[in-house]
mmCIF file of C-alpha atoms in Angstrom:
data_model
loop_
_atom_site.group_PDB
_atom_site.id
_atom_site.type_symbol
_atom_site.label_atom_id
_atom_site.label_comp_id
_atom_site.label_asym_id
_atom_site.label_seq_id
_atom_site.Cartn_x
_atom_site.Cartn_y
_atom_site.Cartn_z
ATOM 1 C CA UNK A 500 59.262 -174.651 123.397
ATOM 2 C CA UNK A 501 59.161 -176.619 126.614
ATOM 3 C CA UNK A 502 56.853 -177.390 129.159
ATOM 4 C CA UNK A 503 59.164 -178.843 131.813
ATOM 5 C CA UNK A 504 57.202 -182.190 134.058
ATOM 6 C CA UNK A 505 58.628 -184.856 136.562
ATOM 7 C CA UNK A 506 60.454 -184.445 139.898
ATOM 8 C CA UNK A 507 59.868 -180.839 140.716
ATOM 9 C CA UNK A 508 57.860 -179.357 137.989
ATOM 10 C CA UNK A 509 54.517 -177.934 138.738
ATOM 11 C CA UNK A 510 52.500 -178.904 135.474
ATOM 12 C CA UNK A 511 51.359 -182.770 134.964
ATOM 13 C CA UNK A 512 52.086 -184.407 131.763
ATOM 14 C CA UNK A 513 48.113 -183.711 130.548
ATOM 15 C CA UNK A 514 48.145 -180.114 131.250
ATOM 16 C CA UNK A 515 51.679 -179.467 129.226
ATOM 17 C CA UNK A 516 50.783 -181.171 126.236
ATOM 18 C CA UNK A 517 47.378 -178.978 126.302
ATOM 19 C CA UNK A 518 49.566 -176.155 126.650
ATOM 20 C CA UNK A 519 51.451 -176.996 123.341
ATOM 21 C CA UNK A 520 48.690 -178.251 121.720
ATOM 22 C CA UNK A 521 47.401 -174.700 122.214
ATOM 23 C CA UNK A 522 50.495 -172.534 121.383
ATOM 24 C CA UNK A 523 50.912 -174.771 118.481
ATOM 25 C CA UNK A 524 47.183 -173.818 116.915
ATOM 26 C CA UNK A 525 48.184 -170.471 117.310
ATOM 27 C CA UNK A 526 51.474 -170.889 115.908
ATOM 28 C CA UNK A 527 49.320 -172.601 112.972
ATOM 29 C CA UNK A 528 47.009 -169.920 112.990
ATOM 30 C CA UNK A 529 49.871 -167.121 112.429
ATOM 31 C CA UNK A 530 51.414 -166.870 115.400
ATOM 32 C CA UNK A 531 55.360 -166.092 115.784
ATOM 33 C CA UNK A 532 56.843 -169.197 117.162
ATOM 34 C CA UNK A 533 59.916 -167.149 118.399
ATOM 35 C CA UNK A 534 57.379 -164.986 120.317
ATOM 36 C CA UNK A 535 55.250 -167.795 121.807
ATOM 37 C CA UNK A 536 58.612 -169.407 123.164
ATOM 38 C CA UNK A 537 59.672 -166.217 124.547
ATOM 39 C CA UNK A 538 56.482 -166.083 126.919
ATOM 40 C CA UNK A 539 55.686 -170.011 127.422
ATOM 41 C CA UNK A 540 59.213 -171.733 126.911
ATOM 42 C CA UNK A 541 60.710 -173.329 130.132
ATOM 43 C CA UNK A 542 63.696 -173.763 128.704
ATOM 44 C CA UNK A 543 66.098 -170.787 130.294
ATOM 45 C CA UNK A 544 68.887 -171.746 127.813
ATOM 46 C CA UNK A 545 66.659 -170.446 124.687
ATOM 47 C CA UNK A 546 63.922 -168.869 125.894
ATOM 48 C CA UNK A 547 65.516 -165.293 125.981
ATOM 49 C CA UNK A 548 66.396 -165.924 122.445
ATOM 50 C CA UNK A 549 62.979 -167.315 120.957
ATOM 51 C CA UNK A 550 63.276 -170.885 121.532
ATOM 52 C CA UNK A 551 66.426 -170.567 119.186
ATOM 53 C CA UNK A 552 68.789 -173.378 119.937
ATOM 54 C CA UNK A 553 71.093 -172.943 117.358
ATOM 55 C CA UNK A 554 72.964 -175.303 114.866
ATOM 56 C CA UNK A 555 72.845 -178.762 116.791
ATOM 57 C CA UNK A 556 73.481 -182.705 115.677
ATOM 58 C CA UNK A 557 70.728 -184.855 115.555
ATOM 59 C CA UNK A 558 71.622 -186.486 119.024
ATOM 60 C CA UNK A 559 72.939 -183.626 121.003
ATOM 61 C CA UNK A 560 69.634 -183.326 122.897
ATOM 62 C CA UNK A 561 68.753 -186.917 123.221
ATOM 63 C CA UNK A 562 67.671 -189.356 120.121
ATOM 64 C CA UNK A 563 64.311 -188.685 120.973
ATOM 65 C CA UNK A 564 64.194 -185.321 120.119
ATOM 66 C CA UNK A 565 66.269 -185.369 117.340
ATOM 67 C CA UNK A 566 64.390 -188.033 115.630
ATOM 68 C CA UNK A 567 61.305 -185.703 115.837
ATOM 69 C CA UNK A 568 63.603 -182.463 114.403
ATOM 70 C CA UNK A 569 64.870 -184.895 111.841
ATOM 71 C CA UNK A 570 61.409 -185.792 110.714
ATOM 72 C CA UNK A 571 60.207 -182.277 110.264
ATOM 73 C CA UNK A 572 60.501 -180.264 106.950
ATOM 74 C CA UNK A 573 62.318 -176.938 107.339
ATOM 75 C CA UNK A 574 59.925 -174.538 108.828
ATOM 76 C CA UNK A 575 57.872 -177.256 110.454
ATOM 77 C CA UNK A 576 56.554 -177.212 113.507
ATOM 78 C CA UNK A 577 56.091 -180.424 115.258
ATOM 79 C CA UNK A 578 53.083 -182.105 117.031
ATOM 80 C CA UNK A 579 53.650 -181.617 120.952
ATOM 81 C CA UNK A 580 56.219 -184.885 121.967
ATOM 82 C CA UNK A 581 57.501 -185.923 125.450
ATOM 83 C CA UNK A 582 61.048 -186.323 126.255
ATOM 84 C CA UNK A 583 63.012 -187.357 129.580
ATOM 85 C CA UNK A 584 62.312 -183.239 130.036
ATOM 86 C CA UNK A 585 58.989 -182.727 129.617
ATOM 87 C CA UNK A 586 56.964 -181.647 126.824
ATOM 88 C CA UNK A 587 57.848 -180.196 123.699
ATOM 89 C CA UNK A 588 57.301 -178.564 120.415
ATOM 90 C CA UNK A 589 59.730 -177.335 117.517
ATOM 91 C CA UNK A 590 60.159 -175.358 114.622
ATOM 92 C CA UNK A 591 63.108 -176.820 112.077
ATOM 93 C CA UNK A 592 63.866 -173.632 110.658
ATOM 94 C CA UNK A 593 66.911 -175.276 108.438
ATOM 95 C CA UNK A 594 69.283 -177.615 107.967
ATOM 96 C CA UNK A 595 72.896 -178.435 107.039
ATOM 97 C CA UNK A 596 75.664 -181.233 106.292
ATOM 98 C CA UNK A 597 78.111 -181.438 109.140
ATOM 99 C CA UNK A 598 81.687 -181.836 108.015
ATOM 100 C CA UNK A 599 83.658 -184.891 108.661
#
């Protein structure tokens, strides 16, 4: 899920991480992540599809937020994080060996 911030976003860096740090207690509390992303993501590439960004490597989307994926347990959800695109927060839902 992301809450874009910067050069022509509307929400300041405070008010997107209380965002996430919201959807993320509910998400805690038994809320579907998938449905959360569908209504809050800013992310047009996955938001139709639940926040689902497919199989990925660990660098494809910057080493910052792979090194937060990489650090969760599958079917994590991480703390909110900031990247050069805003805020964020994920759900690992699995993992796999790429082959050489």
């Amino acid at each position: 899920i992301l809450i874009r911030t910067g050069e022509g976003a509307s929400t300041t860096d405070s008010a997107a991480k209380a965002k996430l740090d919201t959807l993320r207690a509910r998400i805690a509390g038994g809320a579907d992540f998938a449905a959360l992303a569908g209504e809050a993501s800013e992310d047009d590439g996955s938001k139709a599809s639940g926040g689902d960004l497919g199989w990925f490597g660990r660098d494809d989307y910057g080493s910052e937020f792979g090194d937060q994926v990489a650090a969760l347990a599958d079917g994590a959800v991480s703390e909110p994080f900031r990247t050069q695109a805003g805020w964020h927060i994920v759900q690992r839902v699995g993992s796999r060996q790429a082959q050489a």
